[in-house]
CSV table of C-alpha atoms in Angstrom, one decimal:
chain,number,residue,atom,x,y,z
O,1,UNK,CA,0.0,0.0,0.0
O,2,UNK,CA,2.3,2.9,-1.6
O,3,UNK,CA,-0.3,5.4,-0.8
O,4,UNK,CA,-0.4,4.7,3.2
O,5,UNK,CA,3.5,5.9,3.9
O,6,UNK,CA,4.4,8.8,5.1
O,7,UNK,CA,5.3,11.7,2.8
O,8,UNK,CA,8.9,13.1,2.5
O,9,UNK,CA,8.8,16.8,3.5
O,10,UNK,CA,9.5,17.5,-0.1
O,11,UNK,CA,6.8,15.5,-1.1
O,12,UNK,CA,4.3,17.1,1.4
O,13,UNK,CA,5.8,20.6,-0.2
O,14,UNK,CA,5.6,19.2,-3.5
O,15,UNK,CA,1.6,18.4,-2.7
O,16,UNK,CA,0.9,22.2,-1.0
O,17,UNK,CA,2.2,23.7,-3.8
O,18,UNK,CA,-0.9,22.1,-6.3
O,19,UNK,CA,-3.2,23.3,-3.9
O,20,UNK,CA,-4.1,26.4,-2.6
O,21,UNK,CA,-4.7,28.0,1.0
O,22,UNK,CA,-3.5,24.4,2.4
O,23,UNK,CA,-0.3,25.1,5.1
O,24,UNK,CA,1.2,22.1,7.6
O,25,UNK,CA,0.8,22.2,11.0
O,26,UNK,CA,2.6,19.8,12.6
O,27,UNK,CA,2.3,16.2,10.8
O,28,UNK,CA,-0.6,17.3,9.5
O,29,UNK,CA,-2.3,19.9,6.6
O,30,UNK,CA,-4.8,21.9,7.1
O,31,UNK,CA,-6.8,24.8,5.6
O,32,UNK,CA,-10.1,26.8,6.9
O,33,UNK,CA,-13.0,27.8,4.6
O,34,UNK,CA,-15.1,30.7,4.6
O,35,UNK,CA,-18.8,30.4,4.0
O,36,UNK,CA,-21.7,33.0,3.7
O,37,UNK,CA,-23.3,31.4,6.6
O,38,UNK,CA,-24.0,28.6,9.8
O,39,UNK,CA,-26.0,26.8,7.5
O,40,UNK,CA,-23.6,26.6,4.3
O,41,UNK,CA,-20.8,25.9,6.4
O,42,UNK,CA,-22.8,22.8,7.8
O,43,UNK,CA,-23.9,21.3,4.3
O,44,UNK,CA,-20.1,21.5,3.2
O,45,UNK,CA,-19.4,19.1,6.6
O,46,UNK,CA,-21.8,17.0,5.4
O,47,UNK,CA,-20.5,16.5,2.4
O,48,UNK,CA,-17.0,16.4,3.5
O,49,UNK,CA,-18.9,13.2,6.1
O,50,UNK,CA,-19.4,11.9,2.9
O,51,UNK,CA,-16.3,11.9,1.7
O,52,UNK,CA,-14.5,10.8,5.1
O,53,UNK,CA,-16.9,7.6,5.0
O,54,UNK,CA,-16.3,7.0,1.5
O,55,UNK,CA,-12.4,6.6,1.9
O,56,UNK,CA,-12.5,5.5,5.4
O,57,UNK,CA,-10.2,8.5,6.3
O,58,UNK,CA,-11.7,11.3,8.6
O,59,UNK,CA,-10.5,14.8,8.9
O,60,UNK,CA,-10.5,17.0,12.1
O,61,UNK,CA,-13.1,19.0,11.6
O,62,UNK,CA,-14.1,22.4,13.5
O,63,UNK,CA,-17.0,24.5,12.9
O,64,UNK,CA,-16.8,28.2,13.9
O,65,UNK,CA,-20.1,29.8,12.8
O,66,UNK,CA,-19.2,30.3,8.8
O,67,UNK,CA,-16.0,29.3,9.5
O,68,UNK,CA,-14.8,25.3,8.8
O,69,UNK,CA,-11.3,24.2,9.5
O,70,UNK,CA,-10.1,20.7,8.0
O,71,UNK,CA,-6.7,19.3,9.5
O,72,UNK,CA,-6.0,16.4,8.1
O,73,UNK,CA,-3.3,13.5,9.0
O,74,UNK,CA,-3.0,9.7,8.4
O,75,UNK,CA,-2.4,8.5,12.3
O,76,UNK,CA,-1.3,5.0,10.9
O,77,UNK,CA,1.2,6.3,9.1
O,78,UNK,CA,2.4,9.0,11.7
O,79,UNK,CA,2.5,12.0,9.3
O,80,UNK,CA,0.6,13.2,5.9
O,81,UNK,CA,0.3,10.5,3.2
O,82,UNK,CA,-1.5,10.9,-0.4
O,83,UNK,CA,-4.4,9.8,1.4
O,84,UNK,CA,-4.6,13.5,3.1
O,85,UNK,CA,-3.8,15.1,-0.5
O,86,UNK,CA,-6.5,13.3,-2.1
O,87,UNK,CA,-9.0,13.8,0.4
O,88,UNK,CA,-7.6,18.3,0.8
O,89,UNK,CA,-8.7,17.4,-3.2
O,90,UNK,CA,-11.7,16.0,-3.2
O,91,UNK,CA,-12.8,19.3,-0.2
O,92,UNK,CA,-11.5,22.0,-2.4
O,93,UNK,CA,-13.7,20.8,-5.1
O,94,UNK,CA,-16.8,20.6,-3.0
O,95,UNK,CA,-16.6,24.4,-2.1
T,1,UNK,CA,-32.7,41.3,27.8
T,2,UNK,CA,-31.6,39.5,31.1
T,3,UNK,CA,-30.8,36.7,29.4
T,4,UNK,CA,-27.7,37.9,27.7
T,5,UNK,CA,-26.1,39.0,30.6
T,6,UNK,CA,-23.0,37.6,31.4
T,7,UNK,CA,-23.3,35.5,34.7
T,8,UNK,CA,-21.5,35.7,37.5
T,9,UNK,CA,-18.9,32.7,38.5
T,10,UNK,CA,-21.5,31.9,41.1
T,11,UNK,CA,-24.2,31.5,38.4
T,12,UNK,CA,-21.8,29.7,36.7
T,13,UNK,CA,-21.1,26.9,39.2
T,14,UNK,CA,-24.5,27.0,39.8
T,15,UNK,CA,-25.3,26.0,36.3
T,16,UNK,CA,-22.9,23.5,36.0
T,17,UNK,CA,-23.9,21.4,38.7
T,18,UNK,CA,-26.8,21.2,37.2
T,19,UNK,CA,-25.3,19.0,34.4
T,20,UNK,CA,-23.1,16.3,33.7
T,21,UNK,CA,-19.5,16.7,31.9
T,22,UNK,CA,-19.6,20.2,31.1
T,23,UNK,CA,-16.8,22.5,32.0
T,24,UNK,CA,-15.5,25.9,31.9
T,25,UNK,CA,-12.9,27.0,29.8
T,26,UNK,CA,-11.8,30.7,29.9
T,27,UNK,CA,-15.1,32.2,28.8
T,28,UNK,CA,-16.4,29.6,27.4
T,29,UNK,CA,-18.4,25.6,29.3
T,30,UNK,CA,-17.0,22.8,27.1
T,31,UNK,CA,-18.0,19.4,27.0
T,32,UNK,CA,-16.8,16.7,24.6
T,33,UNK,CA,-19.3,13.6,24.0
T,34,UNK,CA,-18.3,9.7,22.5
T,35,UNK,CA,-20.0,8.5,20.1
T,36,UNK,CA,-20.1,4.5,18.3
T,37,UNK,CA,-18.8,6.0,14.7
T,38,UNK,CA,-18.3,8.8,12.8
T,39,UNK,CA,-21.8,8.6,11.4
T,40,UNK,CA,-23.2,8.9,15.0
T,41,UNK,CA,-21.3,12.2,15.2
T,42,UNK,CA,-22.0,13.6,12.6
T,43,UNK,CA,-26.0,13.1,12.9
T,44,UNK,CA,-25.5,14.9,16.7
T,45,UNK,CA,-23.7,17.7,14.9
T,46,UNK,CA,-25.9,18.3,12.5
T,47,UNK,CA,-28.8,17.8,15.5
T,48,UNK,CA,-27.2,20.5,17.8
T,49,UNK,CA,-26.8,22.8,13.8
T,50,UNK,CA,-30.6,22.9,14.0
T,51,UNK,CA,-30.8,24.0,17.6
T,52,UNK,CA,-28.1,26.5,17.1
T,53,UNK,CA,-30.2,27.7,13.9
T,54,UNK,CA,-33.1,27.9,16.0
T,55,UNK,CA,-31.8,29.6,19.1
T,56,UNK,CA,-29.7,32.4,16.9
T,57,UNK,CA,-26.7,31.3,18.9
T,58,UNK,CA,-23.9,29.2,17.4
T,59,UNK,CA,-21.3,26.8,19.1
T,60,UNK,CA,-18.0,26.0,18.1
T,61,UNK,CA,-18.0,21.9,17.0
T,62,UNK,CA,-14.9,20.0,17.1
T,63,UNK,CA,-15.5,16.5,15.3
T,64,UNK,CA,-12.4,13.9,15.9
T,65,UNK,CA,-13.9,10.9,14.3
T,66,UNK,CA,-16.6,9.4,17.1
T,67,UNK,CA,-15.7,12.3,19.7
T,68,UNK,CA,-17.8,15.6,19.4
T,69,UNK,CA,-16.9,18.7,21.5
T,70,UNK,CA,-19.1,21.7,21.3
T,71,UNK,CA,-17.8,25.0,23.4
T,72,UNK,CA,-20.1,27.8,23.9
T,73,UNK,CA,-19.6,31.0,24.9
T,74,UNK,CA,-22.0,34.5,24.2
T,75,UNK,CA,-19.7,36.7,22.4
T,76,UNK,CA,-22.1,39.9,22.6
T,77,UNK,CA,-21.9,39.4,26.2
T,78,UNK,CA,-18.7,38.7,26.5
T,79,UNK,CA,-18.7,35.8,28.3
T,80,UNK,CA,-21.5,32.7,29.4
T,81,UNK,CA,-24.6,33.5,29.7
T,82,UNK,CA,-28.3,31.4,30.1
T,83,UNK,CA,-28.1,31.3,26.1
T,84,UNK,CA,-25.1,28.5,26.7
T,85,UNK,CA,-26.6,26.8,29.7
T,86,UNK,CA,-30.1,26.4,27.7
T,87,UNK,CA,-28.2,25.4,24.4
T,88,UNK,CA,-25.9,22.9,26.5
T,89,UNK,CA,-29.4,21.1,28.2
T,90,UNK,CA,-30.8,20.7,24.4
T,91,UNK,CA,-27.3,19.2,23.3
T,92,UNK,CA,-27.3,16.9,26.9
T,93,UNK,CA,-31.3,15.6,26.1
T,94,UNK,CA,-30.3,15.2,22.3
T,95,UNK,CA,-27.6,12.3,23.2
């Protein structure tokens, strides 16, 4: 399972740099999204449940008002993996 | 309005012994509920979205997988207020 290990940092800056407003924090990425409201910022959850269930891989995921921050991080591998990239994909394309 | 007055740490205490697992933090009571799956937590979310909806007043929702926290706080008044103890009963008798 290729996609499962952890990311070199150069291939975690390789990934930021194809996608936009995504930063590390620790072993993880994460980016926050800005909605017009409560209510848009909750059907964008939903549909990021969607995607979590569908891949079996689940974000952090905090709600503040129209606010919605993803952090993202495959604990089995310690550290970000393409599984993180592709799911930061699939979100950014959602919005 | 009385009810968006910030309470006093005695009204504070006084409200959290009235329920279970809640606690302060800063400004802000905190409590962090388990759920069975990620599914489970995310139909409570979007359970406590319509009571927040309803109630004009919006907590901030940290979802870890089957773990939920929700931390309210009444930013007009600067601090907690009945608003947060009547939201936190709805979340409690929604579990």
């Amino acid at each position: 399972m290729t996609k499962l290990e952890k990311l070199t940092p150069a291939q975690v800056e390789a990934g930021l740099a194809r996608l936009d407003e995504w930063s590390t924090l620790n072993d993880a990425i994460q980016r926050t999204y800005l909605f017009k409201d409560f209510n848009a910022a909750i059907a964008f959850v939903n549909q990021i449940a969607a995607f979590a269930e569908a891949a079996d891989h689940h974000p952090d995921i905090l709600i503040r008002y129209n606010k919605v921050t993803l952090t993202l991080s495959t604990h089995d591998a310690g550290g970000i993996t393409e599984k993180d990239f592709a799911l930061a994909e699939k979100a950014d394309a959602a919005v």
